[in-house]
Amino acid sequence: RCFKVTPYAFGDELLIDIQPVIPTPEAADFMIGMAEKESEEKSAKGVQQRRHKLRLKFWELALRQLRAAGMSRYENVSPSRENWIYCGSGVRSIIFSLAFTQSEARVEVVFGGPDKARNKLLFDELFARRAEFDSAFGTPLKWLRMDDSKMSKIVQVAPFDGFNEDVWPEMANWMATEMAKLQETFLKPISQLRGRHAEIEEAS
C-alpha cells in the first residue's frame, strides 16, 4: 500500500490528510468485492459438494431397497449426485423417475421426449382414463400437463425431510412401494401407446 500524506496548519493545530494512492479507492473496493465473491463461491461450492455426497448416499440405500422389492428395471441404474434417478418404460420418451428434496419425495411417470407435441399427446391419452388409473393405483395422482413446459408428469408425492438421514429408510421404502404400484398401473397402458403410435421408438 502507498498513502499520500498532506499536512495543513490551522491556527495552532496541525492537520494531516491521508489518501490512499496504491491501491486506488476504486481498486480497493473491487478487490474487497472479489474477495467476498470468492468466499461466497467457495461456500456455495462446499454446500453443493455436501449435497452431492448426501444424494449419492441416499440413492445407494434407495436402489438396494428397490432391487430387494423386485424392481428389476433399476438393476442397472447407478446412484446419482442429482436429486433424481430414473429407469425406462419401454418407450423412449417416457420414464419412471424417483426424486427427493428437503421437503418431499416423489415417484413419477415423466413424458420427456424431445417433441413437446408428442409428449402432450401421450399424456392426454392416459389422462382421458384418469379415473381408471387413479382407482387402479389406489389414490388420486397428480396429473401435471405443464403446458408451458416440454414435459408432462404423473406424480405421487409425500412429505419427507430428505436431508434427514434418520428418515431415509422410511423414505426409501415408500419410494419402492409407490414405484411398484406406479409401474403396475402404467406399464401395460404405456406399451399399448407404443402399439397405437408406430413411430414411437422403443427403449429398454
PDB file of C-alpha atoms in Angstrom:
ATOM      1  CA  ARG A   1       0.000   0.000   0.000  1.00  0.00           C
ATOM      2  CA  CYS A   2       1.034   3.609  -0.594  1.00  0.00           C
ATOM      3  CA  PHE A   3      -0.502   6.704   1.007  1.00  0.00           C
ATOM      4  CA  LYS A   4      -0.197  10.389   0.215  1.00  0.00           C
ATOM      5  CA  VAL A   5       0.130  12.443   3.426  1.00  0.00           C
ATOM      6  CA  THR A   6      -0.549  16.192   3.244  1.00  0.00           C
ATOM      7  CA  PRO A   7      -0.091  18.383   6.358  1.00  0.00           C
ATOM      8  CA  TYR A   8      -2.162  21.551   6.936  1.00  0.00           C
ATOM      9  CA  ALA A   9      -1.696  24.299   9.514  1.00  0.00           C
ATOM     10  CA  PHE A  10      -4.921  25.502  11.088  1.00  0.00           C
ATOM     11  CA  GLY A  11      -4.119  28.089  13.742  1.00  0.00           C
ATOM     12  CA  ASP A  12      -2.032  26.312  16.343  1.00  0.00           C
ATOM     13  CA  GLU A  13      -3.198  22.877  15.112  1.00  0.00           C
ATOM     14  CA  LEU A  14      -1.586  20.610  12.580  1.00  0.00           C
ATOM     15  CA  LEU A  15      -3.986  18.624  10.388  1.00  0.00           C
ATOM     16  CA  ILE A  16      -2.951  15.712   8.237  1.00  0.00           C
ATOM     17  CA  ASP A  17      -4.897  14.472   5.224  1.00  0.00           C
ATOM     18  CA  ILE A  18      -4.134  10.833   4.366  1.00  0.00           C
ATOM     19  CA  GLN A  19      -5.269   9.493   0.991  1.00  0.00           C
ATOM     20  CA  PRO A  20      -4.543   6.025  -0.399  1.00  0.00           C
ATOM     21  CA  VAL A  21      -2.595   6.054  -3.648  1.00  0.00           C
ATOM     22  CA  ILE A  22      -1.959   2.331  -4.164  1.00  0.00           C
ATOM     23  CA  PRO A  23      -4.360   0.699  -4.427  1.00  0.00           C
ATOM     24  CA  THR A  24      -6.769   3.400  -5.521  1.00  0.00           C
ATOM     25  CA  PRO A  25     -10.092   3.548  -3.618  1.00  0.00           C
ATOM     26  CA  GLU A  26     -11.840   2.075  -6.643  1.00  0.00           C
ATOM     27  CA  ALA A  27      -9.351  -0.783  -6.885  1.00  0.00           C
ATOM     28  CA  ALA A  28      -9.625  -1.425  -3.151  1.00  0.00           C
ATOM     29  CA  ASP A  29     -13.420  -1.669  -3.428  1.00  0.00           C
ATOM     30  CA  PHE A  30     -13.012  -4.031  -6.372  1.00  0.00           C
ATOM     31  CA  MET A  31     -10.535  -6.234  -4.504  1.00  0.00           C
ATOM     32  CA  ILE A  32     -12.807  -6.406  -1.463  1.00  0.00           C
ATOM     33  CA  GLY A  33     -15.729  -7.277  -3.711  1.00  0.00           C
ATOM     34  CA  MET A  34     -13.745 -10.021  -5.438  1.00  0.00           C
ATOM     35  CA  ALA A  35     -12.624 -11.459  -2.096  1.00  0.00           C
ATOM     36  CA  GLU A  36     -16.241 -11.535  -0.878  1.00  0.00           C
ATOM     37  CA  LYS A  37     -17.388 -13.135  -4.111  1.00  0.00           C
ATOM     38  CA  GLU A  38     -14.671 -15.784  -3.905  1.00  0.00           C
ATOM     39  CA  SER A  39     -15.664 -16.527  -0.311  1.00  0.00           C
ATOM     40  CA  GLU A  40     -19.325 -16.850  -1.317  1.00  0.00           C
ATOM     41  CA  GLU A  41     -18.449 -19.123  -4.239  1.00  0.00           C
ATOM     42  CA  LYS A  42     -16.346 -21.376  -2.016  1.00  0.00           C
ATOM     43  CA  SER A  43     -19.197 -21.563   0.483  1.00  0.00           C
ATOM     44  CA  ALA A  44     -21.741 -22.354  -2.238  1.00  0.00           C
ATOM     45  CA  LYS A  45     -19.406 -24.973  -3.736  1.00  0.00           C
ATOM     46  CA  GLY A  46     -18.994 -26.562  -0.329  1.00  0.00           C
ATOM     47  CA  VAL A  47     -22.764 -26.761   0.149  1.00  0.00           C
ATOM     48  CA  GLN A  48     -23.154 -28.265  -3.335  1.00  0.00           C
ATOM     49  CA  GLN A  49     -20.481 -30.893  -2.673  1.00  0.00           C
ATOM     50  CA  ARG A  50     -22.137 -31.870   0.611  1.00  0.00           C
ATOM     51  CA  ARG A  51     -25.464 -32.237  -1.186  1.00  0.00           C
ATOM     52  CA  HIS A  52     -23.868 -34.375  -3.896  1.00  0.00           C
ATOM     53  CA  LYS A  53     -22.413 -36.714  -1.246  1.00  0.00           C
ATOM     54  CA  LEU A  54     -25.744 -36.820   0.583  1.00  0.00           C
ATOM     55  CA  ARG A  55     -27.660 -37.683  -2.594  1.00  0.00           C
ATOM     56  CA  LEU A  56     -25.212 -40.416  -3.578  1.00  0.00           C
ATOM     57  CA  LYS A  57     -25.526 -41.947  -0.136  1.00  0.00           C
ATOM     58  CA  PHE A  58     -29.320 -41.893  -0.222  1.00  0.00           C
ATOM     59  CA  TRP A  59     -29.590 -43.375  -3.720  1.00  0.00           C
ATOM     60  CA  GLU A  60     -27.299 -46.244  -2.714  1.00  0.00           C
ATOM     61  CA  LEU A  61     -29.802 -47.075   0.027  1.00  0.00           C
ATOM     62  CA  ALA A  62     -32.859 -46.496  -2.170  1.00  0.00           C
ATOM     63  CA  LEU A  63     -31.544 -48.654  -5.020  1.00  0.00           C
ATOM     64  CA  ARG A  64     -30.893 -51.530  -2.620  1.00  0.00           C
ATOM     65  CA  GLN A  65     -34.477 -51.200  -1.431  1.00  0.00           C
ATOM     66  CA  LEU A  66     -35.849 -51.053  -4.989  1.00  0.00           C
ATOM     67  CA  ARG A  67     -33.928 -54.152  -6.042  1.00  0.00           C
ATOM     68  CA  ALA A  68     -34.955 -56.015  -2.880  1.00  0.00           C
ATOM     69  CA  ALA A  69     -38.565 -55.195  -3.786  1.00  0.00           C
ATOM     70  CA  GLY A  70     -38.110 -56.783  -7.217  1.00  0.00           C
ATOM     71  CA  MET A  71     -37.801 -53.570  -9.226  1.00  0.00           C
ATOM     72  CA  SER A  72     -35.741 -55.169 -11.997  1.00  0.00           C
ATOM     73  CA  ARG A  73     -35.782 -52.027 -14.159  1.00  0.00           C
ATOM     74  CA  TYR A  74     -33.462 -50.417 -11.608  1.00  0.00           C
ATOM     75  CA  GLU A  75     -30.893 -53.239 -11.688  1.00  0.00           C
ATOM     76  CA  ASN A  76     -28.523 -51.310 -13.956  1.00  0.00           C
ATOM     77  CA  VAL A  77     -29.208 -47.833 -12.528  1.00  0.00           C
ATOM     78  CA  SER A  78     -26.314 -46.253 -10.624  1.00  0.00           C
ATOM     79  CA  PRO A  79     -26.503 -43.900  -7.625  1.00  0.00           C
ATOM     80  CA  SER A  80     -26.595 -40.263  -8.699  1.00  0.00           C
ATOM     81  CA  ARG A  81     -25.403 -36.998  -7.213  1.00  0.00           C
ATOM     82  CA  GLU A  82     -28.562 -35.415  -8.615  1.00  0.00           C
ATOM     83  CA  ASN A  83     -31.828 -35.392  -6.685  1.00  0.00           C
ATOM     84  CA  TRP A  84     -33.434 -37.828  -9.113  1.00  0.00           C
ATOM     85  CA  ILE A  85     -32.855 -41.189 -10.807  1.00  0.00           C
ATOM     86  CA  TYR A  86     -34.910 -42.947 -13.453  1.00  0.00           C
ATOM     87  CA  CYS A  87     -35.443 -46.117 -15.464  1.00  0.00           C
ATOM     88  CA  GLY A  88     -37.017 -46.769 -18.845  1.00  0.00           C
ATOM     89  CA  SER A  89     -40.630 -47.688 -19.524  1.00  0.00           C
ATOM     90  CA  GLY A  90     -40.284 -49.402 -22.901  1.00  0.00           C
ATOM     91  CA  VAL A  91     -40.960 -46.125 -24.737  1.00  0.00           C
ATOM     92  CA  ARG A  92     -38.021 -43.786 -25.184  1.00  0.00           C
ATOM     93  CA  SER A  93     -39.942 -40.599 -24.406  1.00  0.00           C
ATOM     94  CA  ILE A  94     -41.479 -41.951 -21.162  1.00  0.00           C
ATOM     95  CA  ILE A  95     -39.522 -42.759 -17.995  1.00  0.00           C
ATOM     96  CA  PHE A  96     -40.224 -43.769 -14.406  1.00  0.00           C
ATOM     97  CA  SER A  97     -38.486 -41.273 -12.131  1.00  0.00           C
ATOM     98  CA  LEU A  98     -37.782 -41.037  -8.400  1.00  0.00           C
ATOM     99  CA  ALA A  99     -36.881 -37.701  -6.825  1.00  0.00           C
ATOM    100  CA  PHE A 100     -36.497 -36.062  -3.436  1.00  0.00           C
ATOM    101  CA  THR A 101     -35.937 -32.616  -1.950  1.00  0.00           C
ATOM    102  CA  GLN A 102     -35.600 -31.324   1.581  1.00  0.00           C
ATOM    103  CA  SER A 103     -39.390 -31.290   1.907  1.00  0.00           C
ATOM    104  CA  GLU A 104     -40.748 -34.205  -0.149  1.00  0.00           C
ATOM    105  CA  ALA A 105     -40.229 -37.452  -2.057  1.00  0.00           C
ATOM    106  CA  ARG A 106     -41.818 -38.230  -5.437  1.00  0.00           C
ATOM    107  CA  VAL A 107     -42.396 -41.110  -7.827  1.00  0.00           C
ATOM    108  CA  GLU A 108     -43.279 -40.029 -11.352  1.00  0.00           C
ATOM    109  CA  VAL A 109     -44.181 -41.033 -14.872  1.00  0.00           C
ATOM    110  CA  VAL A 110     -42.378 -38.421 -16.964  1.00  0.00           C
ATOM    111  CA  PHE A 111     -43.221 -37.667 -20.593  1.00  0.00           C
ATOM    112  CA  GLY A 112     -39.925 -36.033 -21.506  1.00  0.00           C
ATOM    113  CA  GLY A 113     -39.127 -36.709 -25.143  1.00  0.00           C
ATOM    114  CA  PRO A 114     -37.696 -34.034 -27.465  1.00  0.00           C
ATOM    115  CA  ASP A 115     -41.060 -33.474 -29.175  1.00  0.00           C
ATOM    116  CA  LYS A 116     -43.349 -31.397 -26.961  1.00  0.00           C
ATOM    117  CA  ALA A 117     -46.462 -32.088 -29.043  1.00  0.00           C
ATOM    118  CA  ARG A 118     -45.901 -35.849 -28.802  1.00  0.00           C
ATOM    119  CA  ASN A 119     -45.349 -35.632 -25.049  1.00  0.00           C
ATOM    120  CA  LYS A 120     -48.687 -33.849 -24.661  1.00  0.00           C
ATOM    121  CA  LEU A 121     -50.417 -36.323 -26.972  1.00  0.00           C
ATOM    122  CA  LEU A 122     -49.238 -39.339 -24.985  1.00  0.00           C
ATOM    123  CA  PHE A 123     -50.062 -37.667 -21.679  1.00  0.00           C
ATOM    124  CA  ASP A 124     -53.545 -36.703 -22.894  1.00  0.00           C
ATOM    125  CA  GLU A 125     -54.302 -40.246 -23.998  1.00  0.00           C
ATOM    126  CA  LEU A 126     -53.628 -41.522 -20.493  1.00  0.00           C
ATOM    127  CA  PHE A 127     -55.283 -38.514 -18.860  1.00  0.00           C
ATOM    128  CA  ALA A 128     -58.531 -39.381 -20.665  1.00  0.00           C
ATOM    129  CA  ARG A 129     -58.581 -42.519 -18.464  1.00  0.00           C
ATOM    130  CA  ARG A 130     -57.524 -40.682 -15.323  1.00  0.00           C
ATOM    131  CA  ALA A 131     -60.285 -42.043 -13.077  1.00  0.00           C
ATOM    132  CA  GLU A 132     -59.454 -45.612 -14.124  1.00  0.00           C
ATOM    133  CA  PHE A 133     -55.750 -45.186 -13.369  1.00  0.00           C
ATOM    134  CA  ASP A 134     -56.296 -43.370 -10.066  1.00  0.00           C
ATOM    135  CA  SER A 135     -58.545 -46.230  -8.987  1.00  0.00           C
ATOM    136  CA  ALA A 136     -56.002 -48.858 -10.054  1.00  0.00           C
ATOM    137  CA  PHE A 137     -53.225 -47.010  -8.222  1.00  0.00           C
ATOM    138  CA  GLY A 138     -55.342 -46.759  -5.083  1.00  0.00           C
ATOM    139  CA  THR A 139     -55.215 -42.982  -4.544  1.00  0.00           C
ATOM    140  CA  PRO A 140     -55.576 -39.874  -6.738  1.00  0.00           C
ATOM    141  CA  LEU A 141     -52.377 -38.989  -8.558  1.00  0.00           C
ATOM    142  CA  LYS A 142     -51.223 -35.521  -9.598  1.00  0.00           C
ATOM    143  CA  TRP A 143     -51.674 -35.142 -13.365  1.00  0.00           C
ATOM    144  CA  LEU A 144     -49.410 -32.287 -14.445  1.00  0.00           C
ATOM    145  CA  ARG A 145     -49.757 -31.417 -18.134  1.00  0.00           C
ATOM    146  CA  MET A 146     -47.432 -28.409 -17.691  1.00  0.00           C
ATOM    147  CA  ASP A 147     -48.455 -26.530 -20.845  1.00  0.00           C
ATOM    148  CA  ASP A 148     -45.540 -24.087 -20.571  1.00  0.00           C
ATOM    149  CA  SER A 149     -43.008 -26.923 -20.418  1.00  0.00           C
ATOM    150  CA  LYS A 150     -41.889 -29.533 -22.933  1.00  0.00           C
ATOM    151  CA  MET A 151     -42.573 -32.321 -20.449  1.00  0.00           C
ATOM    152  CA  SER A 152     -45.641 -33.593 -18.607  1.00  0.00           C
ATOM    153  CA  LYS A 153     -45.824 -35.742 -15.460  1.00  0.00           C
ATOM    154  CA  ILE A 154     -47.987 -38.091 -13.457  1.00  0.00           C
ATOM    155  CA  VAL A 155     -46.852 -37.793  -9.841  1.00  0.00           C
ATOM    156  CA  GLN A 156     -47.304 -39.344  -6.424  1.00  0.00           C
ATOM    157  CA  VAL A 157     -45.767 -37.228  -3.659  1.00  0.00           C
ATOM    158  CA  ALA A 158     -45.334 -37.452   0.123  1.00  0.00           C
ATOM    159  CA  PRO A 159     -43.759 -35.093   2.687  1.00  0.00           C
ATOM    160  CA  PHE A 160     -40.307 -36.127   3.914  1.00  0.00           C
ATOM    161  CA  ASP A 161     -37.272 -34.296   5.228  1.00  0.00           C
ATOM    162  CA  GLY A 162     -34.990 -35.600   2.519  1.00  0.00           C
ATOM    163  CA  PHE A 163     -31.857 -34.207   4.196  1.00  0.00           C
ATOM    164  CA  ASN A 164     -32.504 -36.100   7.438  1.00  0.00           C
ATOM    165  CA  GLU A 165     -30.729 -39.441   7.259  1.00  0.00           C
ATOM    166  CA  ASP A 166     -32.864 -40.824  10.077  1.00  0.00           C
ATOM    167  CA  VAL A 167     -35.926 -40.888   7.799  1.00  0.00           C
ATOM    168  CA  TRP A 168     -34.122 -42.349   4.785  1.00  0.00           C
ATOM    169  CA  PRO A 169     -35.127 -45.991   5.410  1.00  0.00           C
ATOM    170  CA  GLU A 170     -38.780 -44.964   5.618  1.00  0.00           C
ATOM    171  CA  MET A 171     -38.472 -42.727   2.548  1.00  0.00           C
ATOM    172  CA  ALA A 172     -36.702 -45.424   0.502  1.00  0.00           C
ATOM    173  CA  ASN A 173     -39.355 -47.962   1.481  1.00  0.00           C
ATOM    174  CA  TRP A 174     -42.092 -45.508   0.464  1.00  0.00           C
ATOM    175  CA  MET A 175     -40.414 -44.970  -2.903  1.00  0.00           C
ATOM    176  CA  ALA A 176     -40.103 -48.718  -3.547  1.00  0.00           C
ATOM    177  CA  THR A 177     -43.729 -49.358  -2.612  1.00  0.00           C
ATOM    178  CA  GLU A 178     -45.154 -46.461  -4.620  1.00  0.00           C
ATOM    179  CA  MET A 179     -42.957 -47.102  -7.665  1.00  0.00           C
ATOM    180  CA  ALA A 180     -44.068 -50.733  -7.733  1.00  0.00           C
ATOM    181  CA  LYS A 181     -47.687 -49.525  -7.791  1.00  0.00           C
ATOM    182  CA  LEU A 182     -46.901 -46.911 -10.430  1.00  0.00           C
ATOM    183  CA  GLN A 183     -45.279 -49.438 -12.754  1.00  0.00           C
ATOM    184  CA  GLU A 184     -48.048 -51.966 -12.203  1.00  0.00           C
ATOM    185  CA  THR A 185     -50.600 -49.285 -13.096  1.00  0.00           C
ATOM    186  CA  PHE A 186     -48.914 -47.827 -16.175  1.00  0.00           C
ATOM    187  CA  LEU A 187     -46.522 -50.298 -17.838  1.00  0.00           C
ATOM    188  CA  LYS A 188     -49.238 -52.035 -19.850  1.00  0.00           C
ATOM    189  CA  PRO A 189     -51.016 -48.813 -20.906  1.00  0.00           C
ATOM    190  CA  ILE A 190     -47.666 -47.340 -21.967  1.00  0.00           C
ATOM    191  CA  SER A 191     -46.973 -50.457 -24.052  1.00  0.00           C
ATOM    192  CA  GLN A 192     -50.389 -50.022 -25.659  1.00  0.00           C
ATOM    193  CA  LEU A 193     -49.490 -46.416 -26.522  1.00  0.00           C
ATOM    194  CA  ARG A 194     -46.444 -47.732 -28.390  1.00  0.00           C
ATOM    195  CA  GLY A 195     -48.681 -50.104 -30.292  1.00  0.00           C
ATOM    196  CA  ARG A 196     -51.014 -47.300 -31.369  1.00  0.00           C
ATOM    197  CA  HIS A 197     -48.205 -44.934 -32.318  1.00  0.00           C
ATOM    198  CA  ALA A 198     -45.872 -46.922 -34.532  1.00  0.00           C
ATOM    199  CA  GLU A 199     -43.472 -44.012 -34.873  1.00  0.00           C
ATOM    200  CA  ILE A 200     -42.617 -44.092 -31.162  1.00  0.00           C
ATOM    201  CA  GLU A 201     -39.162 -45.580 -30.641  1.00  0.00           C
ATOM    202  CA  GLU A 202     -38.779 -48.486 -28.276  1.00  0.00           C
ATOM    203  CA  ALA A 203     -36.444 -48.302 -25.317  1.00  0.00           C
ATOM    204  CA  SER A 204     -35.436 -50.708 -22.569  1.00  0.00           C
TER     205      SER A 204
END
